[in-house]
mmCIF file of C-alpha atoms and ligand atoms in Angstrom:
data_model
loop_
_atom_site.group_PDB
_atom_site.id
_atom_site.type_symbol
_atom_site.label_atom_id
_atom_site.label_comp_id
_atom_site.label_asym_id
_atom_site.label_seq_id
_atom_site.Cartn_x
_atom_site.Cartn_y
_atom_site.Cartn_z
ATOM 1 C CA MET A 111 0.000 0.000 0.000
ATOM 2 C CA LYS A 112 1.322 3.486 -0.901
ATOM 3 C CA ILE A 113 0.222 6.997 0.113
ATOM 4 C CA LEU A 114 -0.169 9.616 -2.612
ATOM 5 C CA ASN A 115 -1.075 13.209 -1.707
ATOM 6 C CA PHE A 116 -2.219 15.167 -4.773
ATOM 7 C CA GLY A 117 -2.234 18.739 -3.537
ATOM 8 C CA SER A 118 -1.216 22.366 -3.487
ATOM 9 C CA CYS A 119 2.061 23.996 -2.574
ATOM 10 C CA ASN A 120 1.929 27.666 -1.574
ATOM 11 C CA ILE A 121 4.313 30.363 -0.548
ATOM 12 C CA ASP A 122 2.657 31.842 2.550
ATOM 13 C CA TYR A 123 3.120 35.563 3.176
ATOM 14 C CA VAL A 124 2.197 35.921 6.823
ATOM 15 C CA TYR A 125 1.377 39.377 8.228
ATOM 16 C CA SER A 126 1.207 39.724 12.025
ATOM 17 C CA MET A 127 -1.225 42.407 13.101
ATOM 18 C CA ASP A 128 -3.440 43.472 15.963
ATOM 19 C CA HIS A 129 -6.659 42.178 14.403
ATOM 20 C CA ILE A 130 -7.914 40.843 11.075
ATOM 21 C CA VAL A 131 -8.545 43.829 8.807
ATOM 22 C CA ARG A 132 -12.173 44.914 8.493
ATOM 23 C CA VAL A 133 -13.995 46.017 5.327
ATOM 24 C CA GLY A 134 -12.843 49.511 4.378
ATOM 25 C CA GLU A 135 -10.095 49.569 7.028
ATOM 26 C CA THR A 136 -6.377 50.196 6.438
ATOM 27 C CA LEU A 137 -4.125 48.670 9.045
ATOM 28 C CA SER A 138 -0.372 48.654 9.624
ATOM 29 C CA THR A 139 1.201 45.278 10.347
ATOM 30 C CA TYR A 140 3.884 44.360 12.894
ATOM 31 C CA LYS A 141 5.879 42.119 10.595
ATOM 32 C CA LEU A 142 5.888 40.072 7.398
ATOM 33 C CA GLU A 143 7.303 36.542 7.308
ATOM 34 C CA THR A 144 7.453 34.067 4.446
ATOM 35 C CA PHE A 145 6.799 30.369 5.089
ATOM 36 C CA GLU A 146 6.290 27.192 3.093
ATOM 37 C CA GLY A 147 2.589 26.284 3.056
ATOM 38 C CA GLY A 148 -0.420 25.156 1.076
ATOM 39 C CA LYS A 149 -2.818 22.525 2.382
ATOM 40 C CA GLY A 150 -1.275 19.871 0.153
ATOM 41 C CA LEU A 151 2.327 20.585 1.105
ATOM 42 C CA ASN A 152 1.467 20.920 4.818
ATOM 43 C CA GLN A 153 -0.344 17.579 4.832
ATOM 44 C CA SER A 154 2.480 15.788 2.994
ATOM 45 C CA ILE A 155 4.985 17.186 5.463
ATOM 46 C CA ALA A 156 2.795 16.138 8.385
ATOM 47 C CA ILE A 157 2.550 12.591 6.989
ATOM 48 C CA ALA A 158 6.325 12.399 6.530
ATOM 49 C CA ARG A 159 7.055 13.896 9.961
ATOM 50 C CA ALA A 160 4.615 11.392 11.467
ATOM 51 C CA GLY A 161 6.872 8.703 10.064
ATOM 52 C CA ALA A 162 5.081 7.440 6.917
ATOM 53 C CA LYS A 163 6.320 7.375 3.334
ATOM 54 C CA VAL A 164 4.334 9.768 1.139
ATOM 55 C CA TYR A 165 4.455 10.701 -2.535
ATOM 56 C CA HIS A 166 3.458 14.310 -3.155
ATOM 57 C CA ALA A 167 1.953 15.118 -6.585
ATOM 58 C CA GLY A 168 1.336 18.650 -7.799
ATOM 59 C CA CYS A 169 2.757 21.625 -9.662
ATOM 60 C CA VAL A 170 5.177 24.248 -8.404
ATOM 61 C CA GLY A 171 6.085 27.472 -10.182
ATOM 62 C CA GLU A 172 9.452 28.916 -11.187
ATOM 63 C CA ASP A 173 9.742 30.506 -7.729
ATOM 64 C CA GLY A 174 8.802 27.325 -5.850
ATOM 65 C CA LYS A 175 12.277 26.022 -4.960
ATOM 66 C CA MET A 176 11.904 26.808 -1.252
ATOM 67 C CA LEU A 177 8.852 24.523 -1.279
ATOM 68 C CA THR A 178 10.498 21.533 -2.949
ATOM 69 C CA ASP A 179 13.528 22.010 -0.690
ATOM 70 C CA LEU A 180 11.395 21.712 2.445
ATOM 71 C CA LEU A 181 9.362 18.789 1.085
ATOM 72 C CA SER A 182 12.548 16.974 0.250
ATOM 73 C CA SER A 183 14.331 17.692 3.552
ATOM 74 C CA SER A 184 11.205 16.499 5.401
ATOM 75 C CA GLY A 185 11.412 13.143 3.605
ATOM 76 C CA VAL A 186 8.550 13.568 1.095
ATOM 77 C CA ASP A 187 9.000 11.767 -2.241
ATOM 78 C CA LEU A 188 8.969 14.333 -5.080
ATOM 79 C CA THR A 189 8.753 11.972 -8.084
ATOM 80 C CA TYR A 190 5.350 13.447 -9.050
ATOM 81 C CA VAL A 191 6.058 17.128 -8.410
ATOM 82 C CA LYS A 192 6.262 19.049 -11.681
ATOM 83 C CA THR A 193 7.786 22.504 -12.154
ATOM 84 C CA VAL A 194 5.648 24.602 -14.502
ATOM 85 C CA ASP A 195 6.116 28.002 -16.155
ATOM 86 C CA GLY A 196 4.830 31.006 -14.253
ATOM 87 C CA LYS A 197 4.362 31.914 -10.629
ATOM 88 C CA ASN A 198 3.823 29.504 -7.772
ATOM 89 C CA GLY A 199 0.538 29.659 -5.883
ATOM 90 C CA HIS A 200 0.648 31.826 -2.794
ATOM 91 C CA ALA A 201 -1.404 32.739 0.240
ATOM 92 C CA ILE A 202 -1.766 36.083 1.990
ATOM 93 C CA ILE A 203 -2.333 35.293 5.650
ATOM 94 C CA GLN A 204 -3.260 37.745 8.367
ATOM 95 C CA VAL A 205 -2.539 36.538 11.914
ATOM 96 C CA SER A 206 -4.085 38.542 14.753
ATOM 97 C CA SER A 207 -2.531 39.010 18.205
ATOM 98 C CA LYS A 208 -4.956 36.314 19.423
ATOM 99 C CA GLY A 209 -3.563 33.796 16.910
ATOM 100 C CA GLU A 210 -6.651 33.837 14.651
ATOM 101 C CA ASN A 211 -6.055 33.883 10.915
ATOM 102 C CA SER A 212 -7.674 34.927 7.681
ATOM 103 C CA ILE A 213 -6.380 33.713 4.312
ATOM 104 C CA PHE A 214 -6.781 34.509 0.659
ATOM 105 C CA LEU A 215 -5.185 32.517 -2.130
ATOM 106 C CA TYR A 216 -3.625 33.051 -5.525
ATOM 107 C CA GLY A 217 -3.843 29.689 -7.346
ATOM 108 C CA GLY A 218 -0.874 30.110 -9.762
ATOM 109 C CA SER A 219 0.890 26.772 -10.381
ATOM 110 C CA ASN A 220 -1.744 24.915 -8.341
ATOM 111 C CA GLU A 221 -4.244 25.637 -11.117
ATOM 112 C CA MET A 222 -2.048 23.906 -13.691
ATOM 113 C CA VAL A 223 -2.817 20.334 -12.707
ATOM 114 C CA THR A 224 -4.194 18.930 -15.974
ATOM 115 C CA GLU A 225 -6.129 15.726 -16.595
ATOM 116 C CA ASP A 226 -3.158 14.336 -18.606
ATOM 117 C CA PHE A 227 -0.862 14.966 -15.643
ATOM 118 C CA VAL A 228 -3.350 13.266 -13.317
ATOM 119 C CA ASP A 229 -3.504 10.216 -15.607
ATOM 120 C CA SER A 230 0.276 9.965 -15.760
ATOM 121 C CA VAL A 231 0.593 10.067 -11.947
ATOM 122 C CA LEU A 232 -2.265 7.672 -11.211
ATOM 123 C CA ALA A 233 -0.819 5.142 -13.680
ATOM 124 C CA ASP A 234 1.699 4.276 -10.949
ATOM 125 C CA PHE A 235 -0.932 3.635 -8.239
ATOM 126 C CA SER A 236 -3.455 0.881 -7.812
ATOM 127 C CA GLU A 237 -6.266 -0.683 -5.780
ATOM 128 C CA GLY A 238 -5.918 -0.174 -2.031
ATOM 129 C CA ASP A 239 -3.392 2.663 -2.275
ATOM 130 C CA ILE A 240 -4.348 5.760 -0.287
ATOM 131 C CA ILE A 241 -4.924 9.026 -2.143
ATOM 132 C CA LEU A 242 -5.284 12.196 -0.089
ATOM 133 C CA LEU A 243 -6.840 15.326 -1.618
ATOM 134 C CA GLN A 244 -7.730 18.860 -0.608
ATOM 135 C CA ASN A 245 -9.449 21.489 -2.748
ATOM 136 C CA GLU A 246 -6.623 23.866 -3.687
ATOM 137 C CA ILE A 247 -5.666 22.446 -7.103
ATOM 138 C CA SER A 248 -7.403 22.133 -10.459
ATOM 139 C CA SER A 249 -8.969 18.832 -11.658
ATOM 140 C CA VAL A 250 -10.084 17.606 -8.202
ATOM 141 C CA PRO A 251 -13.377 16.019 -9.418
ATOM 142 C CA TYR A 252 -11.428 14.324 -12.227
ATOM 143 C CA ILE A 253 -8.871 12.905 -9.767
ATOM 144 C CA ILE A 254 -11.681 11.552 -7.588
ATOM 145 C CA ASP A 255 -13.364 9.850 -10.549
ATOM 146 C CA ARG A 256 -10.143 8.222 -11.770
ATOM 147 C CA ALA A 257 -9.011 7.174 -8.284
ATOM 148 C CA HIS A 258 -12.440 5.677 -7.631
ATOM 149 C CA GLU A 259 -12.247 3.694 -10.874
ATOM 150 C CA LYS A 260 -8.915 2.344 -9.677
ATOM 151 C CA LYS A 261 -10.500 1.391 -6.321
ATOM 152 C CA MET A 262 -8.050 3.545 -4.385
ATOM 153 C CA CYS A 263 -8.854 4.572 -0.813
ATOM 154 C CA ILE A 264 -9.826 8.241 -1.267
ATOM 155 C CA ILE A 265 -9.436 10.594 1.697
ATOM 156 C CA PHE A 266 -10.834 14.025 0.920
ATOM 157 C CA ASN A 267 -10.460 17.250 2.848
ATOM 158 C CA PRO A 268 -12.934 19.568 1.019
ATOM 159 C CA SER A 269 -11.158 22.761 1.925
ATOM 160 C CA PRO A 270 -11.534 25.498 0.815
ATOM 161 C CA PHE A 271 -15.184 24.680 0.156
ATOM 162 C CA THR A 272 -16.668 25.600 -3.252
ATOM 163 C CA GLU A 273 -19.946 25.025 -5.095
ATOM 164 C CA GLU A 274 -18.155 22.581 -7.411
ATOM 165 C CA ILE A 275 -17.260 20.432 -4.407
ATOM 166 C CA LYS A 276 -20.829 20.505 -3.158
ATOM 167 C CA ASN A 277 -21.902 18.677 -6.302
ATOM 168 C CA LEU A 278 -19.351 15.870 -5.949
ATOM 169 C CA ASP A 279 -20.529 12.315 -5.459
ATOM 170 C CA ILE A 280 -19.193 11.831 -1.945
ATOM 171 C CA GLY A 281 -20.228 8.196 -2.170
ATOM 172 C CA LYS A 282 -16.947 7.718 -4.073
ATOM 173 C CA LEU A 283 -14.908 8.690 -1.028
ATOM 174 C CA SER A 284 -13.646 6.361 1.664
ATOM 175 C CA TYR A 285 -13.007 9.126 4.212
ATOM 176 C CA VAL A 286 -14.044 12.750 4.396
ATOM 177 C CA LEU A 287 -12.253 15.051 6.794
ATOM 178 C CA LEU A 288 -14.089 18.300 7.265
ATOM 179 C CA ASN A 289 -15.008 21.102 9.665
ATOM 180 C CA GLU A 290 -18.450 22.104 10.956
ATOM 181 C CA VAL A 291 -19.104 24.633 8.181
ATOM 182 C CA GLU A 292 -18.115 22.215 5.413
ATOM 183 C CA ALA A 293 -20.192 19.447 7.017
ATOM 184 C CA SER A 294 -23.188 21.734 7.112
ATOM 185 C CA GLU A 295 -22.724 22.621 3.410
ATOM 186 C CA PHE A 296 -22.966 18.936 2.498
ATOM 187 C CA SER A 297 -25.670 17.933 4.938
ATOM 188 C CA GLY A 298 -27.839 21.049 5.130
ATOM 189 C CA GLN A 299 -27.752 20.628 8.951
ATOM 190 C CA ASP A 300 -26.488 23.292 11.350
ATOM 191 C CA ASP A 301 -25.792 20.963 14.241
ATOM 192 C CA PRO A 302 -22.576 18.858 13.941
ATOM 193 C CA GLU A 303 -24.222 15.742 15.394
ATOM 194 C CA ALA A 304 -27.080 16.105 12.892
ATOM 195 C CA SER A 305 -24.524 16.387 10.076
ATOM 196 C CA LEU A 306 -22.955 13.127 11.238
ATOM 197 C CA SER A 307 -26.371 11.468 11.251
ATOM 198 C CA TYR A 308 -26.917 12.728 7.702
ATOM 199 C CA PHE A 309 -23.677 11.085 6.542
ATOM 200 C CA GLU A 310 -24.513 7.909 8.455
ATOM 201 C CA SER A 311 -27.930 7.549 6.808
ATOM 202 C CA ASN A 312 -26.954 8.587 3.289
ATOM 203 C CA TYR A 313 -23.397 7.232 3.026
ATOM 204 C CA PRO A 314 -23.145 4.331 5.483
ATOM 205 C CA ASP A 315 -19.716 3.230 4.172
ATOM 206 C CA LEU A 316 -18.173 6.697 4.388
ATOM 207 C CA LYS A 317 -15.902 7.338 7.356
ATOM 208 C CA VAL A 318 -16.191 10.895 8.614
ATOM 209 C CA ILE A 319 -13.786 12.960 10.670
ATOM 210 C CA LEU A 320 -15.514 16.107 11.827
ATOM 211 C CA THR A 321 -13.123 18.680 13.285
ATOM 212 C CA LEU A 322 -14.563 21.116 15.820
ATOM 213 C CA GLY A 323 -11.648 23.541 16.373
ATOM 214 C CA SER A 324 -10.833 24.025 20.034
ATOM 215 C CA LYS A 325 -13.592 21.501 20.876
ATOM 216 C CA GLY A 326 -11.666 18.646 19.244
ATOM 217 C CA CYS A 327 -13.131 16.220 16.726
ATOM 218 C CA ILE A 328 -15.553 13.360 16.225
ATOM 219 C CA TYR A 329 -14.719 10.328 14.102
ATOM 220 C CA GLN A 330 -17.613 8.275 12.751
ATOM 221 C CA GLU A 331 -17.299 4.793 11.306
ATOM 222 C CA ASN A 332 -20.098 2.227 10.828
ATOM 223 C CA GLY A 333 -22.423 4.119 13.128
ATOM 224 C CA THR A 334 -19.861 4.383 15.951
ATOM 225 C CA ARG A 335 -18.646 7.823 17.030
ATOM 226 C CA TYR A 336 -15.313 8.440 18.729
ATOM 227 C CA ARG A 337 -14.732 11.818 20.341
ATOM 228 C CA GLN A 338 -11.300 13.325 20.846
ATOM 229 C CA TYR A 339 -10.982 16.521 22.840
ATOM 230 C CA ALA A 340 -8.513 19.153 21.674
ATOM 231 C CA PHE A 341 -5.387 19.736 23.714
ATOM 232 C CA LYS A 342 -5.096 23.155 25.301
ATOM 233 C CA THR A 343 -2.268 25.236 23.986
ATOM 234 C CA ASN A 344 -0.989 28.763 23.858
ATOM 235 C CA ALA A 345 -2.332 29.688 20.397
ATOM 236 C CA VAL A 346 0.236 31.711 18.458
ATOM 237 C CA ASP A 347 -0.919 30.863 14.917
ATOM 238 C CA THR A 348 -3.607 28.322 14.033
ATOM 239 C CA THR A 349 -2.454 28.037 10.384
ATOM 240 C CA ALA A 350 -1.856 24.384 9.372
ATOM 241 C CA ALA A 351 -3.365 22.944 12.573
ATOM 242 C CA GLY A 352 -6.006 21.124 10.504
ATOM 243 C CA ASP A 353 -3.363 20.013 7.995
ATOM 244 C CA THR A 354 -1.190 18.605 10.771
ATOM 245 C CA PHE A 355 -4.160 16.702 12.170
ATOM 246 C CA THR A 356 -4.991 15.325 8.718
ATOM 247 C CA GLY A 357 -1.431 14.284 7.907
ATOM 248 C CA TYR A 358 -0.940 12.569 11.255
ATOM 249 C CA PHE A 359 -4.322 10.872 10.977
ATOM 250 C CA VAL A 360 -3.484 9.497 7.511
ATOM 251 C CA ALA A 361 -0.040 8.313 8.669
ATOM 252 C CA GLY A 362 -1.715 6.594 11.630
ATOM 253 C CA LEU A 363 -4.218 4.856 9.347
ATOM 254 C CA TYR A 364 -1.368 3.650 7.187
ATOM 255 C CA ALA A 365 0.457 2.343 10.250
ATOM 256 C CA GLY A 366 -2.726 0.593 11.442
ATOM 257 C CA LEU A 367 -2.950 2.549 14.714
ATOM 258 C CA ASP A 368 -5.950 1.981 16.909
ATOM 259 C CA THR A 369 -8.538 4.732 16.213
ATOM 260 C CA ALA A 370 -8.552 6.351 19.662
ATOM 261 C CA HIS A 371 -4.762 6.448 19.804
ATOM 262 C CA ASN A 372 -4.546 7.798 16.263
ATOM 263 C CA LEU A 373 -6.983 10.637 17.029
ATOM 264 C CA LYS A 374 -5.100 11.507 20.208
ATOM 265 C CA LEU A 375 -1.730 11.619 18.467
ATOM 266 C CA ALA A 376 -3.105 13.718 15.588
ATOM 267 C CA SER A 377 -4.691 16.166 18.050
ATOM 268 C CA ALA A 378 -1.493 16.497 20.074
ATOM 269 C CA ALA A 379 0.500 17.175 16.891
ATOM 270 C CA ALA A 380 -2.027 19.856 15.862
ATOM 271 C CA ALA A 381 -1.777 21.502 19.300
ATOM 272 C CA ILE A 382 1.992 21.809 18.920
ATOM 273 C CA THR A 383 1.566 23.347 15.438
ATOM 274 C CA VAL A 384 -0.776 25.981 16.874
ATOM 275 C CA SER A 385 1.826 27.001 19.452
ATOM 276 C CA ARG A 386 4.230 28.377 16.811
ATOM 277 C CA MET A 387 4.221 30.673 13.793
ATOM 278 C CA GLY A 388 3.912 29.568 10.189
ATOM 279 C CA ALA A 389 2.413 26.647 8.320
ATOM 280 C CA ALA A 390 4.757 23.796 7.325
ATOM 281 C CA PRO A 391 7.729 24.840 9.493
ATOM 282 C CA SER A 392 5.538 24.618 12.610
ATOM 283 C CA ILE A 393 4.580 20.947 12.066
ATOM 284 C CA PRO A 394 6.279 18.707 14.656
ATOM 285 C CA VAL A 395 8.023 15.378 14.077
ATOM 286 C CA LYS A 396 6.515 12.341 15.775
ATOM 287 C CA ASP A 397 9.240 12.118 18.447
ATOM 288 C CA GLU A 398 8.395 15.631 19.596
ATOM 289 C CA VAL A 399 4.697 14.759 19.777
ATOM 290 C CA LEU A 400 5.402 11.616 21.788
ATOM 291 C CA ALA A 401 7.738 13.482 24.121
ATOM 292 C CA ASN A 402 5.075 16.120 24.874
ATOM 293 C CA ILE A 403 1.819 14.211 24.728
ATOM 294 C CA ASP A 404 1.628 13.572 28.470
ATOM 295 C CA SER A 405 2.374 17.143 29.426
ATOM 296 C CA LEU A 406 -0.156 18.652 26.991
ATOM 297 C CA LYS A 407 -3.290 19.587 28.879
ATOM 298 C CA SER A 408 -6.490 18.059 27.581
ATOM 299 C CA GLY A 409 -9.343 20.475 26.921
ATOM 300 C CA GLU A 410 -11.754 17.655 27.804
ATOM 301 C CA ALA A 411 -13.047 19.228 31.007
ATOM 302 C CA ASP A 412 -13.701 22.572 29.284
ATOM 303 C CA SER A 413 -15.419 20.928 26.316
ATOM 304 C CA LYS A 414 -17.599 18.755 28.541
ATOM 305 C CA SER A 415 -18.673 21.664 30.642
ATOM 306 C CA GLU A 416 -19.414 23.730 27.503
ATOM 307 C CA LEU A 417 -21.525 20.864 26.155
ATOM 308 C CA LEU A 418 -23.412 20.615 29.432
ATOM 309 C CA ARG A 419 -24.026 24.376 29.480
ATOM 310 C CA ARG A 420 -25.445 24.131 25.984
ATOM 311 C CA GLN A 421 -27.715 21.210 26.923
ATOM 312 C CA ILE A 422 -29.033 23.079 29.963
ATOM 313 C CA PHE A 423 -29.722 26.321 28.100
ATOM 314 C CA ASP A 424 -31.150 24.545 25.032
ATOM 315 C CA TYR A 425 -33.539 22.581 27.232
ATOM 316 C CA ILE A 426 -34.717 25.577 29.274
ATOM 317 C CA GLU A 427 -35.028 27.950 26.317
ATOM 318 C CA GLY A 428 -36.849 25.318 24.272
ATOM 319 C CA ASN A 429 -39.354 24.565 27.057
ATOM 320 C CA VAL A 430 -39.826 27.827 28.958
ATOM 321 C CA ALA A 431 -43.426 27.105 29.911
ATOM 322 C CA GLU A 432 -43.019 23.514 31.142
ATOM 323 C CA ALA A 433 -39.324 23.058 31.937
ATOM 324 C CA SER A 434 -38.705 21.135 35.135
ATOM 325 C CA LEU A 435 -35.609 19.998 36.993
ATOM 326 C CA PRO A 436 -36.730 16.309 37.128
ATOM 327 C CA GLU A 437 -37.271 16.261 33.362
ATOM 328 C CA LEU A 438 -33.851 17.839 32.646
ATOM 329 C CA ALA A 439 -32.283 15.375 35.110
ATOM 330 C CA SER A 440 -33.820 12.451 33.262
ATOM 331 C CA ILE A 441 -32.564 13.834 29.893
ATOM 332 C CA LEU A 442 -29.058 14.087 31.347
ATOM 333 C CA SER A 443 -29.453 10.675 33.062
ATOM 334 C CA TYR A 444 -28.613 12.035 36.518
ATOM 335 C CA SER A 445 -30.603 12.336 39.741
ATOM 336 C CA ALA A 446 -32.461 15.622 40.269
ATOM 337 C CA ILE A 447 -30.254 16.512 43.271
ATOM 338 C CA TYR A 448 -27.038 15.911 41.358
ATOM 339 C CA THR A 449 -28.383 17.809 38.316
ATOM 340 C CA GLY A 450 -29.289 20.791 40.493
ATOM 341 C CA ALA A 451 -25.745 20.893 41.920
ATOM 342 C CA LEU A 452 -24.218 20.453 38.466
ATOM 343 C CA ILE A 453 -26.284 23.317 37.034
ATOM 344 C CA LYS A 454 -25.144 25.626 39.810
ATOM 345 C CA LYS A 455 -21.519 24.620 39.305
ATOM 346 C CA THR A 456 -21.663 24.971 35.513
ATOM 347 C CA THR A 457 -23.707 28.148 35.147
ATOM 348 C CA GLY A 458 -23.328 29.844 38.536
ATOM 349 C CA LYS A 459 -27.151 29.935 38.888
ATOM 350 C CA SER A 460 -29.812 27.582 40.187
ATOM 351 C CA PHE A 461 -32.302 25.873 37.873
ATOM 352 C CA SER A 462 -35.132 28.180 38.999
ATOM 353 C CA GLU A 463 -33.015 31.312 38.472
ATOM 354 C CA LEU A 464 -32.160 30.170 34.933
ATOM 355 C CA LEU A 465 -35.793 29.359 34.229
ATOM 356 C CA GLN A 466 -36.896 32.725 35.554
ATOM 357 C CA ASP A 467 -34.347 34.485 33.308
ATOM 358 C CA ALA A 468 -35.434 32.475 30.272
ATOM 359 C CA ARG A 469 -39.102 33.209 30.942
ATOM 360 C CA CYS A 470 -38.444 36.951 31.271
ATOM 361 C CA GLU A 471 -36.399 36.939 28.033
ATOM 362 C CA LYS A 472 -39.150 35.043 26.205
ATOM 363 C CA ALA A 473 -41.798 37.416 27.545
ATOM 364 C CA ALA A 474 -39.695 40.404 26.424
ATOM 365 C CA ASP A 475 -39.498 38.862 22.979
ATOM 366 C CA TYR A 476 -43.294 38.410 22.852
ATOM 367 C CA LEU A 477 -43.821 41.967 24.099
ATOM 368 C CA ILE A 478 -41.729 43.350 21.257
ATOM 369 C CA HIS A 479 -42.654 41.028 18.423
ATOM 370 C CA SER A 480 -46.213 39.801 19.045
ATOM 371 C CA ASP A 481 -49.611 41.311 19.656
ATOM 372 C CA MET A 482 -50.438 38.945 22.526
ATOM 373 C CA SER A 483 -51.765 40.700 25.620
ATOM 374 C CA VAL A 484 -49.580 40.831 28.746
ATOM 375 C CA LYS A 485 -51.935 38.340 30.397
ATOM 376 C CA GLU A 486 -51.583 35.913 27.483
ATOM 377 C CA ILE A 487 -47.810 36.310 27.541
ATOM 378 C CA ILE A 488 -47.604 35.598 31.262
ATOM 379 C CA SER A 489 -49.478 32.363 30.736
ATOM 380 C CA ALA A 490 -47.490 31.460 27.567
ATOM 381 C CA VAL A 491 -44.198 31.599 29.472
ATOM 382 C CA GLY A 492 -45.584 29.363 32.218
ATOM 383 C CA TYR A 493 -46.709 31.659 35.058
ATOM 384 C CA GLU A 494 -50.057 31.511 36.811
ATOM 385 C CA ASN A 495 -49.295 34.230 39.285
ATOM 386 C CA GLY A 496 -49.307 37.499 37.278
ATOM 387 C CA SER A 497 -48.118 39.745 40.086
ATOM 388 C CA PHE A 498 -45.122 37.527 40.813
ATOM 389 C CA PHE A 499 -44.140 37.628 37.135
ATOM 390 C CA ARG A 500 -44.593 41.418 36.924
ATOM 391 C CA ALA A 501 -42.292 41.815 39.940
ATOM 392 C CA ILE A 502 -39.471 39.633 38.586
ATOM 393 C CA PHE A 503 -39.801 41.196 35.127
ATOM 394 C CA LYS A 504 -39.452 44.666 36.637
ATOM 395 C CA GLU A 505 -36.446 43.536 38.656
ATOM 396 C CA LYS A 506 -34.742 42.257 35.500
ATOM 397 C CA PHE A 507 -35.626 44.985 33.005
ATOM 398 C CA GLY A 508 -36.332 47.953 35.274
ATOM 399 C CA ASP A 509 -39.850 48.333 33.775
ATOM 400 C CA THR A 510 -43.165 46.553 34.112
ATOM 401 C CA PRO A 511 -44.145 44.466 31.059
ATOM 402 C CA LEU A 512 -46.504 47.187 29.881
ATOM 403 C CA GLN A 513 -43.903 49.975 30.249
ATOM 404 C CA PHE A 514 -41.403 47.753 28.440
ATOM 405 C CA ARG A 515 -43.809 47.258 25.523
ATOM 406 C CA GLN A 516 -44.586 50.962 25.372
ATOM 407 C CA LYS A 517 -40.884 51.746 25.075
ATOM 408 C CA LYS A 518 -39.727 48.941 22.799
ATOM 409 C CA GLY A 519 -42.708 47.188 21.223
ATOM 410 C CA LYS A 520 -44.329 47.605 17.845
ATOM 411 C CA TYR A 521 -47.754 47.005 19.361
ATOM 412 C CA ILE A 522 -49.172 49.089 22.154
HETATM 413 O O1 RIB B 703 -4.272 25.212 5.806
HETATM 414 C C1 RIB B 703 -3.317 26.224 5.843
HETATM 415 C C2 RIB B 703 -2.884 26.598 4.468
HETATM 416 O O2 RIB B 703 -3.977 27.153 3.785
HETATM 417 C C3 RIB B 703 -1.814 27.663 4.409
HETATM 418 O O3 RIB B 703 -0.517 27.143 4.472
HETATM 419 C C4 RIB B 703 -2.128 28.404 3.129
HETATM 420 O O4 RIB B 703 -1.206 28.206 2.127
HETATM 421 C C5 RIB B 703 -3.506 27.918 2.712
HETATM 422 O O5 RIB B 703 -3.447 27.096 1.658
#
């Protein structure tokens, strides 16, 4: 079995600045650095640094020597890298002081991957070989069709997402590795778990790796979901974190690592990438990941508590009139006493305080946007005692419901 990564190589121009520039704004930057990058190149380097043999296929421009130099010194096989006339692809990357980024791309050489070139590369690969793809080169749908005909194991990272990609037959893929936004584009679902259910029902053979940023990732195979929490790190530059995860994950598949261990290793490698500047140069070798994996702090506790917060608020806001502590406890599969204590610990408020807040917010919404009477609203949010509700509403908003409507509502 061989690994082929057909992908982009970019020169990354990285500008460090206070914040990502806004529409119409002109902003001075702190510094400009140039790094080797491109989703394809980053993922090949991650695979090689994770210890697996990888063939990179793609086109570099006349100015792309720094890219082939790094690929080669990282141990990537360059047999299928072609130098073409004209400029290499590049990326303009803004990195804010919080480590967030914003990227725009110039395709250049990456747009020169022709169908003939694809055929000549794929001629050397066969059934069972792994082919990894992202969406930064030309001819991606063609590569998928040919690789599928050859019964290769296709791993696709549909990034950056485009309309063309949306129309692909994802049934031809073996694995799809995508983020929440990309998953929602394919599935039409906003909720990540609902997106996974969409893939499970419509493409039961497809293995899905859904990355959730600082919340980690979920891997789905044959109806089973594995969750890996992200490691906490001092975020300097998030560029190539996803590529590192992907490369390590693919190398782990190739090595036959157990799924949970593979996800953990890939997440630890990504956390190290985030802690330094630049794309490819920031990707760690496997020894470094192994040496640090025990000292990296898991974000599991934070993610779990965030999930619980969401469940509590979703339940209360979705059931303002009838919400009850015993019902929420049974949804969470805990006793009512334990749930009450957990709610206080997680949100800083008791169940009844949260419910009271949610009812007041809902009533305020009705007062502004509906023509229901105050009496009807009081009953719709679950109160029988009108004077009690008027008192808590006034305490929260500083006005009685009627005064509030007179000031803010459309209907008086
Ligand atoms: O995923 C990060 C990469 O996206 C950068 O290296 C940049 O080149 C863009 O392709």
